[in-house]
CSV table of C-alpha atoms in Angstrom, one decimal:
chain,number,residue,atom,x,y,z
A,1,GLU,CA,8.9,5.0,25.8
A,2,HIS,CA,6.4,2.5,24.5
A,3,LEU,CA,4.1,2.6,21.6
A,4,VAL,CA,1.0,0.6,20.7
A,5,ARG,CA,0.4,0.4,16.9
A,6,THR,CA,-3.0,-0.5,15.5
A,7,TYR,CA,-4.2,-0.8,12.0
A,8,HIS,CA,-7.4,-0.3,10.1
A,9,THR,CA,-9.4,-3.5,9.9
A,10,ILE,CA,-11.9,-5.3,7.7
A,11,ASP,CA,-14.9,-7.6,8.3
A,12,PRO,CA,-14.1,-10.9,6.5
A,13,GLY,CA,-17.8,-11.4,6.0
A,14,ILE,CA,-18.0,-8.6,3.4
A,15,VAL,CA,-15.1,-9.7,1.2
A,16,PRO,CA,-16.1,-11.6,-1.9
A,17,LYS,CA,-14.4,-14.9,-2.7
A,18,TYR,CA,-11.3,-14.2,-4.7
A,19,GLN,CA,-11.7,-14.6,-8.5
A,20,ALA,CA,-9.2,-13.5,-11.1
A,21,ALA,CA,-11.4,-13.8,-14.2
A,22,GLY,CA,-13.0,-10.8,-15.8
A,23,ARG,CA,-11.2,-8.1,-13.8
A,24,LYS,CA,-11.0,-4.6,-15.3
A,25,PRO,CA,-7.6,-2.9,-15.3
A,26,CYS,CA,-7.5,-0.2,-12.6
A,27,VAL,CA,-9.7,1.9,-10.3
A,28,LEU,CA,-9.1,5.2,-8.4
A,29,SER,CA,-11.6,6.1,-5.7
A,30,GLY,CA,-11.9,8.4,-2.7
A,31,ALA,CA,-12.7,11.9,-1.7
A,32,VAL,CA,-10.8,14.6,-3.6
A,33,SER,CA,-9.3,17.4,-1.7
A,34,GLY,CA,-5.9,19.0,-1.0
A,35,ALA,CA,-5.4,16.4,1.8
A,36,TYR,CA,-4.8,13.8,-1.0
A,37,PRO,CA,-2.4,15.3,-3.5
A,38,LEU,CA,-1.7,12.2,-5.5
A,39,ARG,CA,-5.4,11.4,-5.8
A,40,GLN,CA,-6.2,15.0,-6.8
A,41,LYS,CA,-3.4,14.9,-9.5
A,42,LEU,CA,-4.7,11.6,-10.9
A,43,ILE,CA,-8.3,12.9,-11.0
A,44,ASN,CA,-7.1,16.0,-12.9
A,45,TYR,CA,-5.1,13.8,-15.4
A,46,ALA,CA,-7.3,10.7,-15.5
A,47,TRP,CA,-7.6,11.3,-19.3
A,48,ALA,CA,-3.9,10.4,-19.6
A,49,ILE,CA,-4.3,7.0,-18.1
A,50,PRO,CA,-7.1,5.3,-20.1
A,51,GLU,CA,-6.7,2.0,-18.1
A,52,MET,CA,-7.9,3.8,-14.9
A,53,SER,CA,-11.5,4.1,-14.0
A,54,VAL,CA,-12.6,6.7,-11.5
A,55,LEU,CA,-15.1,5.6,-8.9
A,56,LYS,CA,-17.0,8.6,-7.5
A,57,HIS,CA,-17.0,8.9,-3.7
A,58,PRO,CA,-20.5,8.2,-2.3
A,59,GLY,CA,-20.3,11.2,0.0
A,60,TYR,CA,-21.0,11.2,3.7
A,61,HIS,CA,-24.6,10.6,4.8
A,62,ARG,CA,-26.8,8.6,7.0
A,63,ASN,CA,-27.8,6.0,4.4
A,64,GLY,CA,-25.9,3.2,6.0
A,65,CYS,CA,-22.4,1.7,5.5
A,66,MET,CA,-21.1,1.7,1.9
A,67,THR,CA,-18.1,-0.6,2.7
A,68,PRO,CA,-19.6,-3.9,1.5
A,69,ASP,CA,-20.6,-2.4,-1.9
A,70,TYR,CA,-17.2,-0.7,-2.1
A,71,VAL,CA,-15.2,-3.9,-1.5
A,72,ARG,CA,-17.4,-5.8,-4.1
A,73,GLU,CA,-16.6,-3.0,-6.6
A,74,LEU,CA,-12.9,-3.2,-5.8
A,75,SER,CA,-13.0,-7.0,-6.4
A,76,GLN,CA,-13.7,-6.3,-10.1
A,77,TYR,CA,-10.3,-4.7,-10.7
A,78,LYS,CA,-6.7,-5.8,-11.0
A,79,VAL,CA,-5.1,-2.6,-9.6
A,80,ALA,CA,-6.5,-0.1,-7.1
A,81,VAL,CA,-4.9,3.3,-6.5
A,82,CYS,CA,-5.1,3.9,-2.8
A,83,THR,CA,-3.4,7.1,-1.8
A,84,SER,CA,-2.4,8.0,1.7
A,85,SER,CA,-2.6,11.7,2.5
A,86,VAL,CA,-0.4,14.7,3.2
A,87,TYR,CA,-0.1,13.1,6.7
A,88,GLY,CA,1.4,9.9,5.2
A,89,TYR,CA,-0.5,7.3,7.1
A,90,ALA,CA,-2.2,4.1,5.8
A,91,LEU,CA,-5.8,4.4,5.0
A,92,ARG,CA,-8.3,1.5,5.2
A,93,LYS,CA,-8.6,1.5,1.4
A,94,ILE,CA,-5.2,-0.2,1.1
A,95,ILE,CA,-6.4,-3.1,3.2
A,96,GLU,CA,-9.8,-3.3,1.5
A,97,ALA,CA,-8.3,-3.3,-1.9
A,98,THR,CA,-5.7,-6.0,-1.0
A,99,ALA,CA,-8.5,-8.1,0.5
A,100,ALA,CA,-10.5,-7.7,-2.6
A,101,GLY,CA,-7.6,-9.1,-4.7
A,102,CYS,CA,-6.2,-5.8,-6.1
A,103,ARG,CA,-2.6,-4.9,-6.5
A,104,VAL,CA,-2.2,-1.5,-4.8
A,105,LEU,CA,-0.5,1.6,-6.1
A,106,THR,CA,0.1,4.0,-3.2
A,107,ASP,CA,2.0,7.0,-2.0
A,108,LEU,CA,2.2,5.6,1.5
A,109,PRO,CA,5.7,6.3,2.8
A,110,TYR,CA,8.2,3.5,2.7
A,111,ASP,CA,8.7,3.5,6.4
A,112,ASP,CA,5.0,2.7,7.1
A,113,VAL,CA,5.2,-1.0,6.5
A,114,LEU,CA,1.9,-2.9,6.6
A,115,PRO,CA,2.3,-6.4,8.1
A,116,MET,CA,1.6,-9.3,5.8
A,117,ILE,CA,0.6,-7.2,2.8
A,118,ASP,CA,3.4,-4.7,2.2
A,119,GLY,CA,4.7,-6.8,-0.7
A,120,ASN,CA,1.4,-6.1,-2.5
A,121,LEU,CA,2.1,-2.4,-2.5
A,122,VAL,CA,3.8,-0.5,-5.3
A,123,ARG,CA,4.9,2.9,-3.9
A,124,VAL,CA,5.1,6.1,-6.0
A,125,SER,CA,5.6,9.7,-5.0
A,126,PRO,CA,2.9,12.3,-5.5
A,127,ASN,CA,5.6,14.3,-7.2
A,128,ASP,CA,6.2,11.7,-9.9
A,129,PRO,CA,5.2,12.8,-13.4
A,130,ILE,CA,1.8,11.5,-14.5
A,131,GLU,CA,3.5,9.6,-17.4
A,132,LYS,CA,5.6,7.7,-14.9
A,133,ILE,CA,2.6,6.8,-12.8
A,134,GLY,CA,0.7,5.8,-15.9
A,135,GLN,CA,3.5,3.5,-16.9
A,136,THR,CA,3.6,2.0,-13.4
A,137,ILE,CA,-0.1,1.3,-13.6
A,138,ARG,CA,0.1,-0.3,-17.0
A,139,ARG,CA,3.0,-2.5,-15.8
A,140,MET,CA,1.0,-3.5,-12.7
A,141,VAL,CA,-2.0,-4.4,-14.9
A,142,ARG,CA,0.1,-6.4,-17.3
A,143,ASP,CA,2.0,-8.3,-14.6
A,144,TYR,CA,-1.1,-9.1,-12.5
A,145,ASP,CA,-0.5,-12.5,-11.0
A,146,PRO,CA,-3.7,-14.3,-9.8
A,147,ALA,CA,-1.7,-16.7,-7.5
A,148,TRP,CA,0.0,-13.8,-5.7
A,149,GLN,CA,-3.1,-11.8,-5.5
A,150,ALA,CA,-5.1,-14.7,-4.0
A,151,PHE,CA,-2.3,-15.1,-1.4
A,152,TYR,CA,-2.3,-11.4,-0.5
A,153,ALA,CA,-6.1,-11.3,-0.4
A,154,ALA,CA,-6.2,-14.2,2.0
A,155,ALA,CA,-3.4,-12.6,4.1
A,156,ALA,CA,-5.2,-9.3,4.3
A,157,VAL,CA,-8.5,-10.9,5.4
A,158,ALA,CA,-6.8,-13.1,8.0
A,159,TYR,CA,-4.5,-10.5,9.5
A,160,TYR,CA,-6.7,-7.4,9.4
A,161,ASP,CA,-9.9,-9.2,10.5
A,162,TYR,CA,-11.4,-6.7,13.0
A,163,ARG,CA,-11.6,-9.4,15.7
A,164,VAL,CA,-8.0,-10.5,15.3
A,165,ARG,CA,-6.7,-6.9,15.4
A,166,GLY,CA,-9.0,-6.0,18.2
A,167,GLU,CA,-7.7,-8.9,20.4
A,168,ALA,CA,-4.1,-8.0,19.5
A,169,LEU,CA,-4.7,-4.4,20.5
A,170,ALA,CA,-6.3,-5.4,23.8
A,171,ARG,CA,-3.3,-7.6,24.5
A,172,ASP,CA,-0.8,-4.8,23.6
A,173,ILE,CA,-2.6,-2.3,25.8
A,174,GLU,CA,-2.7,-4.7,28.7
A,175,SER,CA,1.0,-5.5,28.3
A,176,LEU,CA,1.8,-1.9,28.3
A,177,ARG,CA,-0.4,-1.2,31.3
A,178,ARG,CA,1.4,-4.0,33.3
A,179,ARG,CA,4.8,-2.5,32.5
A,180,TYR,CA,3.8,0.7,34.3
């Protein structure tokens, strides 16, 4: 049995140059539905975490790609809450936020390790009490380390570059094909 794993990617051309100065504490963004229990919980209790800003989801439409604006917005924060879903897989938000210089709070399962950037992730459970999650966010904001974040931002941009991952995927598929 063989498996080819691929990851979400990013266009390095849309990622602002890393800057630590002037960053706001924390941002939560994304669609709100039952598929994202932690995100839904945090939206419902956002009042309990004053350090956390909520960025409204732009919706789905034919007005063009919102990703460049989204990554620029993320680059203004120290911490980004990037939930997975009830299915427990990594969403592109985690890579975008890391590339933008954010420390990432997530409920991504521990066994879904993201190459090069997993050390940037602080994992929580959607079942954790809101007080515990708020304390974790405050600690992440307080302990924000610009040197580490610049390192992880550069690592995310380099590793998850859509061209790099696309070439790696093509090689992996070809290698798998040759084995058959």
